[in-house]
């Protein structure tokens, strides 16, 4: 017989589905505000963190590619990710 923790028992399939629905709504709200909002006001807006679940690790932003601004066009970073070389237009 498998023994599970109270936290694992709490996260039944119905609760997992509800958490996924909530995460999806939060992500869509973020995208809508980011796309249709004033860029000056939404500049620092970050995507929402998903609801923590057992067995799921937090997201890491270790390979974030930045475009424009003080970071440049991002062509060099994209080239390293995709294994090619950057070309200038």
PDB file of C-alpha atoms in Angstrom:
ATOM      1  CA  UNK A   1       0.000   0.000   0.000  1.00  0.00           C
ATOM      2  CA  UNK A   2       1.323   3.421  -0.951  1.00  0.00           C
ATOM      3  CA  UNK A   3       1.540   5.963   1.800  1.00  0.00           C
ATOM      4  CA  UNK A   4       1.194   9.591   0.824  1.00  0.00           C
ATOM      5  CA  UNK A   5       1.591  12.826   2.684  1.00  0.00           C
ATOM      6  CA  UNK A   6      -1.295  15.083   3.618  1.00  0.00           C
ATOM      7  CA  UNK A   7      -0.150  17.581   0.993  1.00  0.00           C
ATOM      8  CA  UNK A   8      -0.207  14.915  -1.739  1.00  0.00           C
ATOM      9  CA  UNK A   9      -3.673  13.806  -0.644  1.00  0.00           C
ATOM     10  CA  UNK A  10      -4.855  17.429  -0.795  1.00  0.00           C
ATOM     11  CA  UNK A  11      -3.752  17.753  -4.446  1.00  0.00           C
ATOM     12  CA  UNK A  12      -6.234  15.386  -6.060  1.00  0.00           C
ATOM     13  CA  UNK A  13      -6.877  15.633  -9.835  1.00  0.00           C
ATOM     14  CA  UNK A  14      -9.749  18.095  -9.353  1.00  0.00           C
ATOM     15  CA  UNK A  15      -7.549  20.477  -7.380  1.00  0.00           C
ATOM     16  CA  UNK A  16      -4.730  20.094  -9.924  1.00  0.00           C
ATOM     17  CA  UNK A  17      -7.150  21.025 -12.713  1.00  0.00           C
ATOM     18  CA  UNK A  18      -8.481  24.023 -10.790  1.00  0.00           C
ATOM     19  CA  UNK A  19      -4.928  25.253 -10.114  1.00  0.00           C
ATOM     20  CA  UNK A  20      -4.114  24.886 -13.830  1.00  0.00           C
ATOM     21  CA  UNK A  21      -7.239  26.884 -14.732  1.00  0.00           C
ATOM     22  CA  UNK A  22      -6.326  29.645 -12.297  1.00  0.00           C
ATOM     23  CA  UNK A  23      -2.758  29.759 -13.622  1.00  0.00           C
ATOM     24  CA  UNK A  24      -4.065  30.019 -17.196  1.00  0.00           C
ATOM     25  CA  UNK A  25      -6.415  32.886 -16.333  1.00  0.00           C
ATOM     26  CA  UNK A  26      -3.627  34.728 -14.510  1.00  0.00           C
ATOM     27  CA  UNK A  27      -1.246  34.254 -17.474  1.00  0.00           C
ATOM     28  CA  UNK A  28      -3.879  35.476 -19.964  1.00  0.00           C
ATOM     29  CA  UNK A  29      -4.638  38.487 -17.783  1.00  0.00           C
ATOM     30  CA  UNK A  30      -0.931  39.313 -17.619  1.00  0.00           C
ATOM     31  CA  UNK A  31      -0.550  39.030 -21.411  1.00  0.00           C
ATOM     32  CA  UNK A  32      -3.644  41.151 -22.046  1.00  0.00           C
ATOM     33  CA  UNK A  33      -2.496  43.911 -19.701  1.00  0.00           C
ATOM     34  CA  UNK A  34       1.061  43.792 -21.056  1.00  0.00           C
ATOM     35  CA  UNK A  35      -0.062  43.987 -24.712  1.00  0.00           C
ATOM     36  CA  UNK A  36      -2.805  46.566 -24.329  1.00  0.00           C
ATOM     37  CA  UNK A  37      -1.499  48.615 -21.425  1.00  0.00           C
ATOM     38  CA  UNK A  38       0.605  51.753 -21.435  1.00  0.00           C
ATOM     39  CA  UNK A  39       4.224  50.597 -21.966  1.00  0.00           C
ATOM     40  CA  UNK A  40       5.481  53.117 -19.404  1.00  0.00           C
ATOM     41  CA  UNK A  41       3.157  51.709 -16.750  1.00  0.00           C
ATOM     42  CA  UNK A  42       3.565  48.020 -17.581  1.00  0.00           C
ATOM     43  CA  UNK A  43       7.343  48.090 -18.007  1.00  0.00           C
ATOM     44  CA  UNK A  44       8.048  46.485 -14.633  1.00  0.00           C
ATOM     45  CA  UNK A  45       5.092  44.113 -14.734  1.00  0.00           C
ATOM     46  CA  UNK A  46       6.277  40.521 -14.341  1.00  0.00           C
ATOM     47  CA  UNK A  47       4.446  37.314 -15.241  1.00  0.00           C
ATOM     48  CA  UNK A  48       2.596  35.696 -12.338  1.00  0.00           C
ATOM     49  CA  UNK A  49       4.113  32.751 -10.519  1.00  0.00           C
ATOM     50  CA  UNK A  50       2.101  29.548 -10.876  1.00  0.00           C
ATOM     51  CA  UNK A  51       0.319  28.119  -7.856  1.00  0.00           C
ATOM     52  CA  UNK A  52       2.837  25.924  -6.008  1.00  0.00           C
ATOM     53  CA  UNK A  53       2.094  22.208  -6.351  1.00  0.00           C
ATOM     54  CA  UNK A  54       3.866  19.188  -4.907  1.00  0.00           C
ATOM     55  CA  UNK A  55       6.518  17.813  -7.243  1.00  0.00           C
ATOM     56  CA  UNK A  56       6.664  20.936  -9.420  1.00  0.00           C
ATOM     57  CA  UNK A  57       9.728  23.171  -9.145  1.00  0.00           C
ATOM     58  CA  UNK A  58       9.641  26.952  -9.363  1.00  0.00           C
ATOM     59  CA  UNK A  59      10.479  28.552 -12.694  1.00  0.00           C
ATOM     60  CA  UNK A  60      13.980  29.838 -13.226  1.00  0.00           C
ATOM     61  CA  UNK A  61      14.842  32.758 -15.474  1.00  0.00           C
ATOM     62  CA  UNK A  62      18.348  31.569 -16.195  1.00  0.00           C
ATOM     63  CA  UNK A  63      18.103  31.819 -20.005  1.00  0.00           C
ATOM     64  CA  UNK A  64      16.193  35.063 -20.428  1.00  0.00           C
ATOM     65  CA  UNK A  65      16.862  36.754 -23.770  1.00  0.00           C
ATOM     66  CA  UNK A  66      16.541  40.521 -23.690  1.00  0.00           C
ATOM     67  CA  UNK A  67      15.902  42.638 -26.757  1.00  0.00           C
ATOM     68  CA  UNK A  68      16.645  46.280 -27.421  1.00  0.00           C
ATOM     69  CA  UNK A  69      17.582  48.940 -24.913  1.00  0.00           C
ATOM     70  CA  UNK A  70      20.907  48.798 -23.140  1.00  0.00           C
ATOM     71  CA  UNK A  71      21.175  45.054 -23.786  1.00  0.00           C
ATOM     72  CA  UNK A  72      21.436  45.414 -27.562  1.00  0.00           C
ATOM     73  CA  UNK A  73      19.300  43.741 -30.184  1.00  0.00           C
ATOM     74  CA  UNK A  74      19.557  40.281 -28.676  1.00  0.00           C
ATOM     75  CA  UNK A  75      20.850  38.793 -31.941  1.00  0.00           C
ATOM     76  CA  UNK A  76      24.048  37.533 -30.298  1.00  0.00           C
ATOM     77  CA  UNK A  77      22.085  35.890 -27.485  1.00  0.00           C
ATOM     78  CA  UNK A  78      19.693  34.239 -29.934  1.00  0.00           C
ATOM     79  CA  UNK A  79      22.598  32.998 -32.013  1.00  0.00           C
ATOM     80  CA  UNK A  80      24.151  31.286 -28.997  1.00  0.00           C
ATOM     81  CA  UNK A  81      20.817  29.679 -28.074  1.00  0.00           C
ATOM     82  CA  UNK A  82      20.210  28.339 -31.579  1.00  0.00           C
ATOM     83  CA  UNK A  83      23.843  27.479 -32.316  1.00  0.00           C
ATOM     84  CA  UNK A  84      24.378  29.866 -35.227  1.00  0.00           C
ATOM     85  CA  UNK A  85      26.005  33.220 -35.628  1.00  0.00           C
ATOM     86  CA  UNK A  86      24.412  36.626 -35.514  1.00  0.00           C
ATOM     87  CA  UNK A  87      24.095  38.758 -38.631  1.00  0.00           C
ATOM     88  CA  UNK A  88      23.383  42.443 -38.706  1.00  0.00           C
ATOM     89  CA  UNK A  89      20.590  43.715 -40.947  1.00  0.00           C
TER      90      UNK A  89
END
